[in-house]
Amino acid sequence: MSAASFRAALRVQGNVIGALILRELHTRFGRANIGYLWLFAEPMLLAVAVALLHTNHDLPIAGGIRPIPFAIAGYGLFILFRSVVSRAETVIEANRPLLHHRPVTIPDMLIARMVLEAVSTIVMLIVLLGGAWALGLADPLARPEAFAGAVALMCWFAFGLSMLVTSASHQSPVVGRLVHPLLYLSMPLSGAFFALSWFPQGVRDLLVWVPTVHIFELLKVGQFEAFESRWIDLPYVIGWCGGLTLLGLLGLKHLRARIELS
């Protein structure tokens, strides 16, 4: 394939994903009441509620790290992960007629949903952390590049897992019913609301096997000047993301051949 053909193919897929994003916005939120603003309002309300619950908590971290921005960022990124993975179950049934069009693929549908959730999360974090900073409840991001890297890694990890959920739930409805409770049960172990430094060595040695723990540690490094973590293993996380992506693509390839469009 020549460079010009490759650019043309990318342009087509970009247009497809853009159209899928607009369709998803209209399908989920419509134009009634505040319409598309629910994309941002819903996660904001949840994150604010969680932050308020942590208002009077003292975090066992040196350096005076404040609990409200700690909770907002942690829960905000977990919302991104949960939303991308939990919505993967319905992507086929919601978009089945579109598969008649050759340029539209199942990964395109999942990318569109992931982009929506990522934009929603980023806007939410900017608004809430900016508001907390304006009120004197938070400090500016200490290392924005690390913070952005954590968000990008979570998008990749959630996208890879969402492909596996899509293919597995289409094969067995039981998988789809288990996704939501498993996601909620995973929250305490995800790393959203704790730091590895809080735990003794034995517990920490178990927690470092959870890939999202490394992502949340990186998020905190980017957020707080005083936060340090010597346990972040980026190659381990990237290996997980790459492995999930490869397995997910293979699963979707097998699934696409079995889907009946009639």
XYZ file of C-alpha atoms in Angstrom:
262
model
C 0.000 0.000 0.000
C 1.380 3.408 -0.983
C 1.591 6.313 1.439
C -1.233 8.105 -0.389
C -3.491 5.043 -0.179
C -2.699 4.651 3.508
C -3.578 8.296 4.213
C -6.810 7.912 2.249
C -7.724 4.800 4.258
C -6.994 6.617 7.517
C -9.166 9.513 6.377
C -12.061 7.168 5.628
C -11.803 5.441 8.998
C -11.527 8.809 10.729
C -14.736 9.926 9.056
C -16.419 6.661 10.052
C -15.384 7.046 13.692
C -16.522 10.681 13.695
C -19.935 9.675 12.350
C -20.189 6.895 14.945
C -19.384 9.377 17.723
C -22.186 11.695 16.586
C -24.587 8.756 16.324
C -23.644 7.561 19.806
C -24.161 11.047 21.236
C -27.616 11.333 19.730
C -28.631 7.786 20.681
C -27.525 8.057 24.306
C -28.368 11.652 25.122
C -30.707 12.997 22.430
C -31.540 16.682 22.265
C -34.117 16.936 25.056
C -33.409 18.856 28.275
C -29.634 19.358 28.547
C -28.982 16.723 25.869
C -25.302 16.228 25.121
C -24.274 17.978 28.343
C -25.222 14.789 30.200
C -22.016 13.336 28.776
C -20.143 15.599 31.201
C -22.767 16.214 33.904
C -23.290 12.581 34.887
C -19.654 11.701 35.721
C -19.170 15.113 37.345
C -22.036 14.526 39.767
C -20.666 11.105 40.698
C -17.120 12.398 41.158
C -18.294 15.333 43.292
C -20.295 12.980 45.517
C -17.267 10.729 46.028
C -15.006 13.732 46.694
C -17.392 15.073 49.339
C -17.301 11.724 51.119
C -13.519 12.119 51.412
C -13.577 15.742 52.599
C -12.665 15.033 56.215
C -10.342 12.099 55.587
C -6.635 12.403 56.302
C -4.565 10.537 53.744
C -1.595 8.536 55.063
C 0.768 10.177 52.579
C 3.562 12.555 53.498
C 3.561 16.022 52.004
C 0.070 17.248 52.836
C -1.667 15.715 49.806
C -5.301 16.787 49.883
C -8.118 14.233 49.878
C -10.569 16.012 47.546
C -8.351 16.165 44.408
C -7.071 12.682 45.307
C -10.639 11.324 45.195
C -11.735 13.330 42.134
C -8.864 12.144 39.946
C -8.971 8.546 41.154
C -12.698 8.100 40.751
C -12.756 10.085 37.508
C -10.247 7.766 35.861
C -12.060 4.709 37.215
C -15.307 6.024 35.663
C -13.503 6.079 32.309
C -12.392 2.468 32.726
C -15.782 1.278 33.963
C -17.786 3.071 31.274
C -15.680 1.869 28.338
C -15.719 -1.760 29.486
C -19.344 -1.920 30.659
C -20.728 -0.432 27.427
C -18.811 -2.912 25.274
C -21.446 -5.565 25.919
C -24.129 -3.721 23.908
C -22.053 -2.397 21.022
C -23.079 -5.110 18.532
C -26.826 -4.961 19.108
C -26.835 -1.157 19.147
C -24.985 -0.890 15.834
C -25.721 -4.143 13.998
C -27.381 -2.463 10.948
C -24.227 -0.407 10.364
C -22.190 -3.554 9.752
C -23.842 -3.784 6.319
C -21.494 -0.933 5.348
C -18.029 -2.273 4.591
C -16.025 0.672 6.025
C -17.727 0.263 9.430
C -15.973 -2.218 11.717
C -16.556 -3.360 15.290
C -13.257 -1.798 16.481
C -14.471 1.520 15.003
C -17.602 1.285 17.162
C -15.560 0.589 20.280
C -13.098 3.382 19.474
C -16.001 5.827 19.096
C -17.342 4.891 22.520
C -13.880 5.046 24.069
C -13.259 8.518 22.605
C -16.562 9.757 24.022
C -15.745 8.462 27.493
C -12.191 9.831 27.309
C -13.393 13.304 26.317
C -16.030 13.187 29.053
C -13.438 12.216 31.663
C -10.869 14.800 30.558
C -13.432 17.623 30.597
C -14.690 16.461 33.989
C -11.168 16.404 35.451
C -10.340 19.835 34.037
C -13.541 21.386 35.394
C -13.529 19.731 38.826
C -9.794 19.959 39.529
C -9.770 23.513 38.173
C -12.722 24.383 40.392
C -11.050 22.787 43.411
C -7.880 24.775 42.689
C -9.888 28.016 42.387
C -11.483 27.291 45.772
C -8.122 26.585 47.369
C -8.857 22.864 47.760
C -6.246 21.622 45.271
C -2.934 22.561 43.700
C -2.100 22.681 39.971
C -0.888 19.451 38.390
C 2.722 18.856 39.368
C 3.657 16.791 36.302
C 1.033 17.175 33.533
C 2.845 14.784 31.184
C 2.648 11.936 33.724
C -1.017 12.717 34.390
C -1.795 12.659 30.650
C 0.201 9.446 30.262
C -1.909 7.757 32.928
C -5.124 8.795 31.167
C -3.772 7.523 27.826
C -2.726 4.180 29.323
C -6.147 3.737 30.932
C -7.834 4.444 27.587
C -5.655 1.814 25.913
C -6.152 -0.742 28.685
C -9.934 -0.225 28.763
C -10.164 -0.391 24.962
C -8.271 -3.688 24.807
C -10.435 -5.183 27.541
C -13.607 -3.860 25.889
C -12.816 -5.806 22.715
C -12.549 -9.016 24.724
C -15.811 -8.247 26.537
C -17.576 -7.603 23.223
C -16.482 -10.889 21.681
C -17.019 -12.954 24.843
C -20.442 -11.499 25.710
C -21.692 -12.157 22.190
C -20.678 -15.805 22.555
C -22.160 -16.162 26.052
C -24.795 -13.820 27.580
C -23.575 -14.904 31.030
C -20.378 -12.930 30.443
C -22.390 -9.784 29.779
C -24.314 -10.191 33.023
C -21.102 -10.663 35.004
C -19.306 -7.600 33.636
C -21.100 -4.967 35.726
C -20.780 -6.638 39.150
C -17.167 -7.578 38.447
C -16.339 -3.981 37.565
C -17.779 -2.723 40.841
C -15.973 -5.444 42.777
C -12.713 -4.450 41.069
C -12.894 -0.861 42.338
C -11.260 -1.495 45.756
C -8.306 -3.253 44.095
C -7.951 -0.923 41.109
C -5.705 1.602 42.838
C -8.170 4.471 42.480
C -8.416 5.160 46.210
C -5.124 4.012 47.671
C -1.379 4.313 47.209
C 0.997 1.371 47.298
C 3.055 3.076 49.996
C 0.184 2.631 52.452
C 0.632 -1.137 52.603
C 3.214 -3.518 54.051
C 5.544 -5.336 51.703
C 3.513 -8.558 51.592
C 0.295 -6.841 50.511
C 2.156 -4.580 48.096
C 3.760 -7.581 46.395
C 0.264 -8.840 45.562
C -1.186 -5.486 44.483
C 1.562 -4.800 41.943
C 0.198 -7.673 39.832
C -2.906 -5.554 39.138
C -2.098 -3.461 36.030
C -4.464 -0.600 36.867
C -2.627 -0.038 40.159
C 0.425 1.116 38.183
C -1.745 3.450 36.089
C -3.253 5.081 39.174
C 0.178 5.403 40.774
C 1.349 7.254 37.643
C -1.755 9.451 37.845
C -0.873 10.458 41.409
C 2.744 11.141 40.433
C 1.443 13.534 37.797
C -1.035 15.123 40.163
C 0.947 15.753 43.356
C 4.400 17.252 43.785
C 5.002 15.337 47.018
C 3.893 11.953 45.689
C 6.585 9.457 44.764
C 6.275 5.815 43.750
C 9.148 3.442 43.052
C 6.821 0.574 42.149
C 5.479 1.838 38.804
C 6.327 -0.662 36.057
C 5.405 0.891 32.707
C 6.664 -2.041 30.560
C 4.371 -4.327 32.580
C 1.358 -2.094 31.914
C 2.215 -1.683 28.225
C 2.578 -5.455 27.955
C -0.907 -5.891 29.400
C -2.348 -3.281 27.041
C -0.659 -4.800 24.007
C -1.702 -8.329 24.963
C -5.334 -7.326 25.532
C -5.370 -5.454 22.225
C -3.992 -8.427 20.296
C -6.381 -10.908 21.926
C -9.270 -8.488 21.487
C -8.611 -8.019 17.777
C -8.386 -11.783 17.283
C -11.642 -12.235 19.184
C -13.417 -9.586 17.104
C -12.106 -11.117 13.872
C -13.604 -14.454 14.888
C -16.823 -12.747 16.015
C -17.275 -10.751 12.804
C -17.273 -13.937 10.753
C -20.091 -15.353 12.906
C -22.405 -12.326 13.062
C -25.597 -12.604 11.039
C -26.651 -9.249 9.618
C -30.108 -10.198 8.373
